[in-house]
């Protein structure tokens, strides 16, 4: 399974941005049927950050969806409106899951996704990194009962490893953190991963579902 991720920074006028993102999500779902979700950057993000994610089973499915969207005048108009509030944007990234998968087409509004990301250091190998990431995700699940998905970039900036964990609300996030903090193996396993990462590339952030 694949995940397309598009992140951009707005001017912070979410009162104007949110309805446009809701319209884009609605159009894409209606035209293609793919599971698209819109997010607002929370803890750890630059204020005004927003993102869109779409899960695909294959590149062929993405190509088919993009062909349908290419003729949607309403989508082009909505994107033009969104650009008026966009300060800058990153290149799209497509990730491939190596553990877990999409949270599905019906993620409730307000869902919080915790993400840990790192950039693979030059000279390190993916197999060792994947082994560590899977061990880390397993430790987290055994401690908290919550699954963590692991993925790596196949388009965009290569060498990115990303781990995502979904929560219903902030109370669930706090409960998860407290459980991990109570496990003496957690921090040791977390910091073990830094040896695979470019210095300064490890980030821990939260996204909130807004559409």
PDB file of N, CA and C in Angstrom, residues 132-201:
ATOM      1  N   UNK A 132      15.229  -2.095  13.012  1.00  0.00           N
ATOM      2  CA  UNK A 132      15.074  -1.266  14.208  1.00  0.00           C
ATOM      3  C   UNK A 132      13.660  -0.697  14.286  1.00  0.00           C
ATOM      4  N   UNK A 133      13.137  -0.152  13.180  1.00  0.00           N
ATOM      5  CA  UNK A 133      11.817   0.477  13.176  1.00  0.00           C
ATOM      6  C   UNK A 133      10.736  -0.531  13.554  1.00  0.00           C
ATOM      7  N   UNK A 134      10.848  -1.751  13.047  1.00  0.00           N
ATOM      8  CA  UNK A 134       9.852  -2.776  13.374  1.00  0.00           C
ATOM      9  C   UNK A 134       9.949  -3.159  14.853  1.00  0.00           C
ATOM     10  N   UNK A 135      11.174  -3.266  15.372  1.00  0.00           N
ATOM     11  CA  UNK A 135      11.349  -3.569  16.792  1.00  0.00           C
ATOM     12  C   UNK A 135      10.785  -2.447  17.662  1.00  0.00           C
ATOM     13  N   UNK A 136      11.006  -1.199  17.232  1.00  0.00           N
ATOM     14  CA  UNK A 136      10.491  -0.045  17.975  1.00  0.00           C
ATOM     15  C   UNK A 136       8.963  -0.049  17.972  1.00  0.00           C
ATOM     16  N   UNK A 137       8.361  -0.290  16.793  1.00  0.00           N
ATOM     17  CA  UNK A 137       6.900  -0.324  16.685  1.00  0.00           C
ATOM     18  C   UNK A 137       6.316  -1.465  17.507  1.00  0.00           C
ATOM     19  N   UNK A 138       6.998  -2.599  17.509  1.00  0.00           N
ATOM     20  CA  UNK A 138       6.538  -3.739  18.297  1.00  0.00           C
ATOM     21  C   UNK A 138       6.577  -3.434  19.787  1.00  0.00           C
ATOM     22  N   UNK A 139       7.675  -2.804  20.237  1.00  0.00           N
ATOM     23  CA  UNK A 139       7.799  -2.425  21.644  1.00  0.00           C
ATOM     24  C   UNK A 139       6.675  -1.476  22.045  1.00  0.00           C
ATOM     25  N   UNK A 140       6.386  -0.497  21.181  1.00  0.00           N
ATOM     26  CA  UNK A 140       5.318   0.465  21.472  1.00  0.00           C
ATOM     27  C   UNK A 140       3.961  -0.231  21.567  1.00  0.00           C
ATOM     28  N   UNK A 141       3.702  -1.171  20.645  1.00  0.00           N
ATOM     29  CA  UNK A 141       2.417  -1.865  20.667  1.00  0.00           C
ATOM     30  C   UNK A 141       2.292  -2.763  21.888  1.00  0.00           C
ATOM     31  N   UNK A 142       3.373  -3.455  22.238  1.00  0.00           N
ATOM     32  CA  UNK A 142       3.334  -4.332  23.411  1.00  0.00           C
ATOM     33  C   UNK A 142       3.126  -3.532  24.696  1.00  0.00           C
ATOM     34  N   UNK A 143       3.618  -2.295  24.707  1.00  0.00           N
ATOM     35  CA  UNK A 143       3.507  -1.451  25.891  1.00  0.00           C
ATOM     36  C   UNK A 143       2.145  -0.777  25.985  1.00  0.00           C
ATOM     37  N   UNK A 144       1.588  -0.370  24.836  1.00  0.00           N
ATOM     38  CA  UNK A 144       0.377   0.458  24.843  1.00  0.00           C
ATOM     39  C   UNK A 144      -0.846  -0.206  24.228  1.00  0.00           C
ATOM     40  N   UNK A 145      -0.633  -1.236  23.410  1.00  0.00           N
ATOM     41  CA  UNK A 145      -1.743  -1.859  22.698  1.00  0.00           C
ATOM     42  C   UNK A 145      -2.113  -1.143  21.416  1.00  0.00           C
ATOM     43  N   UNK A 146      -1.380  -0.093  21.057  1.00  0.00           N
ATOM     44  CA  UNK A 146      -1.689   0.715  19.869  1.00  0.00           C
ATOM     45  C   UNK A 146      -0.673   0.395  18.766  1.00  0.00           C
ATOM     46  N   UNK A 147      -1.167   0.140  17.552  1.00  0.00           N
ATOM     47  CA  UNK A 147      -0.298  -0.193  16.430  1.00  0.00           C
ATOM     48  C   UNK A 147       0.355   1.054  15.845  1.00  0.00           C
ATOM     49  N   UNK A 148       1.574   0.905  15.392  1.00  0.00           N
ATOM     50  CA  UNK A 148       2.307   1.962  14.693  1.00  0.00           C
ATOM     51  C   UNK A 148       2.659   1.468  13.297  1.00  0.00           C
ATOM     52  N   UNK A 149       2.330   2.259  12.290  1.00  0.00           N
ATOM     53  CA  UNK A 149       2.673   1.919  10.910  1.00  0.00           C
ATOM     54  C   UNK A 149       4.055   2.459  10.573  1.00  0.00           C
ATOM     55  N   UNK A 150       4.768   1.730   9.717  1.00  0.00           N
ATOM     56  CA  UNK A 150       6.110   2.131   9.293  1.00  0.00           C
ATOM     57  C   UNK A 150       6.130   2.198   7.773  1.00  0.00           C
ATOM     58  N   UNK A 151       6.733   3.250   7.232  1.00  0.00           N
ATOM     59  CA  UNK A 151       6.796   3.415   5.780  1.00  0.00           C
ATOM     60  C   UNK A 151       8.101   4.099   5.387  1.00  0.00           C
ATOM     61  N   UNK A 152       8.436   4.018   4.103  1.00  0.00           N
ATOM     62  CA  UNK A 152       9.611   4.731   3.596  1.00  0.00           C
ATOM     63  C   UNK A 152       9.275   5.362   2.259  1.00  0.00           C
ATOM     64  N   UNK A 153      10.003   6.419   1.923  1.00  0.00           N
ATOM     65  CA  UNK A 153       9.711   7.167   0.706  1.00  0.00           C
ATOM     66  C   UNK A 153      10.206   6.424  -0.528  1.00  0.00           C
ATOM     67  N   UNK A 154       9.360   6.425  -1.572  1.00  0.00           N
ATOM     68  CA  UNK A 154       9.763   5.850  -2.864  1.00  0.00           C
ATOM     69  C   UNK A 154       9.732   6.897  -3.974  1.00  0.00           C
ATOM     70  N   UNK A 155       9.083   8.040  -3.704  1.00  0.00           N
ATOM     71  CA  UNK A 155       9.129   9.193  -4.611  1.00  0.00           C
ATOM     72  C   UNK A 155       9.236  10.447  -3.752  1.00  0.00           C
ATOM     73  N   UNK A 156       9.861  11.485  -4.292  1.00  0.00           N
ATOM     74  CA  UNK A 156      10.175  12.662  -3.497  1.00  0.00           C
ATOM     75  C   UNK A 156      11.587  12.503  -2.978  1.00  0.00           C
ATOM     76  N   UNK A 157      11.855  13.020  -1.790  1.00  0.00           N
ATOM     77  CA  UNK A 157      13.179  12.858  -1.191  1.00  0.00           C
ATOM     78  C   UNK A 157      13.306  11.423  -0.697  1.00  0.00           C
ATOM     79  N   UNK A 158      14.232  10.674  -1.271  1.00  0.00           N
ATOM     80  CA  UNK A 158      14.400   9.274  -0.888  1.00  0.00           C
ATOM     81  C   UNK A 158      15.177   9.165   0.423  1.00  0.00           C
ATOM     82  N   UNK A 159      15.031   8.022   1.087  1.00  0.00           N
ATOM     83  CA  UNK A 159      15.734   7.803   2.339  1.00  0.00           C
ATOM     84  C   UNK A 159      14.976   8.264   3.561  1.00  0.00           C
ATOM     85  N   UNK A 160      13.695   8.623   3.382  1.00  0.00           N
ATOM     86  CA  UNK A 160      12.890   9.063   4.525  1.00  0.00           C
ATOM     87  C   UNK A 160      12.161   7.869   5.132  1.00  0.00           C
ATOM     88  N   UNK A 161      12.271   7.715   6.425  1.00  0.00           N
ATOM     89  CA  UNK A 161      11.536   6.700   7.174  1.00  0.00           C
ATOM     90  C   UNK A 161      10.521   7.414   8.044  1.00  0.00           C
ATOM     91  N   UNK A 162       9.270   6.932   8.025  1.00  0.00           N
ATOM     92  CA  UNK A 162       8.184   7.607   8.737  1.00  0.00           C
ATOM     93  C   UNK A 162       7.365   6.575   9.506  1.00  0.00           C
ATOM     94  N   UNK A 163       7.048   6.897  10.750  1.00  0.00           N
ATOM     95  CA  UNK A 163       6.211   6.029  11.576  1.00  0.00           C
ATOM     96  C   UNK A 163       4.992   6.819  12.039  1.00  0.00           C
ATOM     97  N   UNK A 164       3.802   6.245  11.859  1.00  0.00           N
ATOM     98  CA  UNK A 164       2.550   6.930  12.182  1.00  0.00           C
ATOM     99  C   UNK A 164       1.732   6.123  13.182  1.00  0.00           C
ATOM    100  N   UNK A 165       1.173   6.825  14.174  1.00  0.00           N
ATOM    101  CA  UNK A 165       0.317   6.194  15.176  1.00  0.00           C
ATOM    102  C   UNK A 165      -0.928   7.047  15.343  1.00  0.00           C
ATOM    103  N   UNK A 166      -2.108   6.447  15.212  1.00  0.00           N
ATOM    104  CA  UNK A 166      -3.353   7.199  15.269  1.00  0.00           C
ATOM    105  C   UNK A 166      -4.026   7.144  16.635  1.00  0.00           C
ATOM    106  N   UNK A 167      -4.656   8.281  17.029  1.00  0.00           N
ATOM    107  CA  UNK A 167      -5.336   8.381  18.316  1.00  0.00           C
ATOM    108  C   UNK A 167      -6.679   9.091  18.141  1.00  0.00           C
ATOM    109  N   UNK A 168      -7.663   8.726  18.967  1.00  0.00           N
ATOM    110  CA  UNK A 168      -8.974   9.360  18.880  1.00  0.00           C
ATOM    111  C   UNK A 168      -8.954  10.811  19.337  1.00  0.00           C
ATOM    112  N   UNK A 169      -8.120  11.100  20.348  1.00  0.00           N
ATOM    113  CA  UNK A 169      -8.078  12.459  20.887  1.00  0.00           C
ATOM    114  C   UNK A 169      -6.798  12.652  21.697  1.00  0.00           C
ATOM    115  N   UNK A 170      -6.653  13.846  22.276  1.00  0.00           N
ATOM    116  CA  UNK A 170      -5.436  14.174  23.027  1.00  0.00           C
ATOM    117  C   UNK A 170      -5.320  13.354  24.308  1.00  0.00           C
ATOM    118  N   UNK A 171      -6.449  12.967  24.894  1.00  0.00           N
ATOM    119  CA  UNK A 171      -6.390  12.122  26.089  1.00  0.00           C
ATOM    120  C   UNK A 171      -5.735  10.783  25.771  1.00  0.00           C
ATOM    121  N   UNK A 172      -6.062  10.246  24.603  1.00  0.00           N
ATOM    122  CA  UNK A 172      -5.454   8.977  24.189  1.00  0.00           C
ATOM    123  C   UNK A 172      -3.962   9.150  23.940  1.00  0.00           C
ATOM    124  N   UNK A 173      -3.569  10.315  23.421  1.00  0.00           N
ATOM    125  CA  UNK A 173      -2.145  10.604  23.213  1.00  0.00           C
ATOM    126  C   UNK A 173      -1.414  10.626  24.542  1.00  0.00           C
ATOM    127  N   UNK A 174      -1.992  11.314  25.519  1.00  0.00           N
ATOM    128  CA  UNK A 174      -1.364  11.394  26.845  1.00  0.00           C
ATOM    129  C   UNK A 174      -1.238  10.013  27.484  1.00  0.00           C
ATOM    130  N   UNK A 175      -2.287   9.212  27.367  1.00  0.00           N
ATOM    131  CA  UNK A 175      -2.263   7.858  27.931  1.00  0.00           C
ATOM    132  C   UNK A 175      -1.161   7.033  27.296  1.00  0.00           C
ATOM    133  N   UNK A 176      -1.017   7.169  25.977  1.00  0.00           N
ATOM    134  CA  UNK A 176       0.013   6.447  25.236  1.00  0.00           C
ATOM    135  C   UNK A 176       1.405   6.873  25.691  1.00  0.00           C
ATOM    136  N   UNK A 177       1.621   8.179  25.826  1.00  0.00           N
ATOM    137  CA  UNK A 177       2.920   8.709  26.244  1.00  0.00           C
ATOM    138  C   UNK A 177       3.281   8.256  27.656  1.00  0.00           C
ATOM    139  N   UNK A 178       2.301   8.283  28.566  1.00  0.00           N
ATOM    140  CA  UNK A 178       2.561   7.873  29.938  1.00  0.00           C
ATOM    141  C   UNK A 178       2.954   6.401  30.010  1.00  0.00           C
ATOM    142  N   UNK A 179       2.291   5.575  29.195  1.00  0.00           N
ATOM    143  CA  UNK A 179       2.618   4.151  29.182  1.00  0.00           C
ATOM    144  C   UNK A 179       4.040   3.931  28.673  1.00  0.00           C
ATOM    145  N   UNK A 180       4.420   4.646  27.614  1.00  0.00           N
ATOM    146  CA  UNK A 180       5.766   4.501  27.070  1.00  0.00           C
ATOM    147  C   UNK A 180       6.817   5.021  28.051  1.00  0.00           C
ATOM    148  N   UNK A 181       6.521   6.150  28.686  1.00  0.00           N
ATOM    149  CA  UNK A 181       7.478   6.719  29.648  1.00  0.00           C
ATOM    150  C   UNK A 181       7.709   5.770  30.822  1.00  0.00           C
ATOM    151  N   UNK A 182       6.731   4.919  31.109  1.00  0.00           N
ATOM    152  CA  UNK A 182       6.872   3.980  32.203  1.00  0.00           C
ATOM    153  C   UNK A 182       7.626   2.719  31.841  1.00  0.00           C
ATOM    154  N   UNK A 183       7.984   2.582  30.575  1.00  0.00           N
ATOM    155  CA  UNK A 183       8.742   1.409  30.124  1.00  0.00           C
ATOM    156  C   UNK A 183      10.214   1.826  29.972  1.00  0.00           C
ATOM    157  N   UNK A 184      11.111   1.285  30.800  1.00  0.00           N
ATOM    158  CA  UNK A 184      12.521   1.699  30.737  1.00  0.00           C
ATOM    159  C   UNK A 184      13.208   1.337  29.423  1.00  0.00           C
ATOM    160  N   UNK A 185      12.605   0.437  28.645  1.00  0.00           N
ATOM    161  CA  UNK A 185      13.209   0.045  27.374  1.00  0.00           C
ATOM    162  C   UNK A 185      12.892   1.041  26.257  1.00  0.00           C
ATOM    163  N   UNK A 186      11.869   1.878  26.479  1.00  0.00           N
ATOM    164  CA  UNK A 186      11.378   2.735  25.395  1.00  0.00           C
ATOM    165  C   UNK A 186      12.420   3.738  24.902  1.00  0.00           C
ATOM    166  N   UNK A 187      12.938   4.578  25.794  1.00  0.00           N
ATOM    167  CA  UNK A 187      13.883   5.612  25.362  1.00  0.00           C
ATOM    168  C   UNK A 187      15.147   5.009  24.771  1.00  0.00           C
ATOM    169  N   UNK A 188      15.599   3.903  25.337  1.00  0.00           N
ATOM    170  CA  UNK A 188      16.801   3.262  24.806  1.00  0.00           C
ATOM    171  C   UNK A 188      16.575   2.812  23.377  1.00  0.00           C
ATOM    172  N   UNK A 189      15.408   2.225  23.116  1.00  0.00           N
ATOM    173  CA  UNK A 189      15.105   1.758  21.750  1.00  0.00           C
ATOM    174  C   UNK A 189      14.902   2.951  20.817  1.00  0.00           C
ATOM    175  N   UNK A 190      14.255   4.012  21.309  1.00  0.00           N
ATOM    176  CA  UNK A 190      14.039   5.203  20.484  1.00  0.00           C
ATOM    177  C   UNK A 190      15.371   5.795  20.044  1.00  0.00           C
ATOM    178  N   UNK A 191      16.273   6.014  20.993  1.00  0.00           N
ATOM    179  CA  UNK A 191      17.553   6.645  20.667  1.00  0.00           C
ATOM    180  C   UNK A 191      18.483   5.725  19.886  1.00  0.00           C
ATOM    181  N   UNK A 192      18.229   4.450  19.936  1.00  0.00           N
ATOM    182  CA  UNK A 192      19.001   3.517  19.105  1.00  0.00           C
ATOM    183  C   UNK A 192      18.841   3.858  17.627  1.00  0.00           C
ATOM    184  N   UNK A 193      17.662   4.359  17.270  1.00  0.00           N
ATOM    185  CA  UNK A 193      17.394   4.693  15.877  1.00  0.00           C
ATOM    186  C   UNK A 193      18.182   5.874  15.368  1.00  0.00           C
ATOM    187  N   UNK A 194      18.699   6.712  16.268  1.00  0.00           N
ATOM    188  CA  UNK A 194      19.428   7.901  15.817  1.00  0.00           C
ATOM    189  C   UNK A 194      20.715   7.542  15.075  1.00  0.00           C
ATOM    190  N   UNK A 195      21.257   6.357  15.321  1.00  0.00           N
ATOM    191  CA  UNK A 195      22.496   5.990  14.634  1.00  0.00           C
ATOM    192  C   UNK A 195      22.273   5.739  13.149  1.00  0.00           C
ATOM    193  N   UNK A 196      21.011   5.561  12.747  1.00  0.00           N
ATOM    194  CA  UNK A 196      20.695   5.368  11.330  1.00  0.00           C
ATOM    195  C   UNK A 196      20.324   6.678  10.643  1.00  0.00           C
ATOM    196  N   UNK A 197      20.219   7.764  11.412  1.00  0.00           N
ATOM    197  CA  UNK A 197      19.645   8.999  10.892  1.00  0.00           C
ATOM    198  C   UNK A 197      20.689  10.077  10.649  1.00  0.00           C
ATOM    199  N   UNK A 198      20.415  10.926   9.668  1.00  0.00           N
ATOM    200  CA  UNK A 198      21.197  12.143   9.478  1.00  0.00           C
ATOM    201  C   UNK A 198      21.010  13.005  10.717  1.00  0.00           C
ATOM    202  N   UNK A 199      22.094  13.538  11.243  1.00  0.00           N
ATOM    203  CA  UNK A 199      22.021  14.367  12.447  1.00  0.00           C
ATOM    204  C   UNK A 199      21.056  15.536  12.247  1.00  0.00           C
ATOM    205  N   UNK A 200      20.122  15.683  13.174  1.00  0.00           N
ATOM    206  CA  UNK A 200      19.163  16.777  13.103  1.00  0.00           C
ATOM    207  C   UNK A 200      17.929  16.491  12.269  1.00  0.00           C
ATOM    208  N   UNK A 201      17.825  15.272  11.689  1.00  0.00           N
ATOM    209  CA  UNK A 201      16.693  14.969  10.814  1.00  0.00           C
ATOM    210  C   UNK A 201      15.541  14.283  11.536  1.00  0.00           C
TER     211      UNK A 201
END
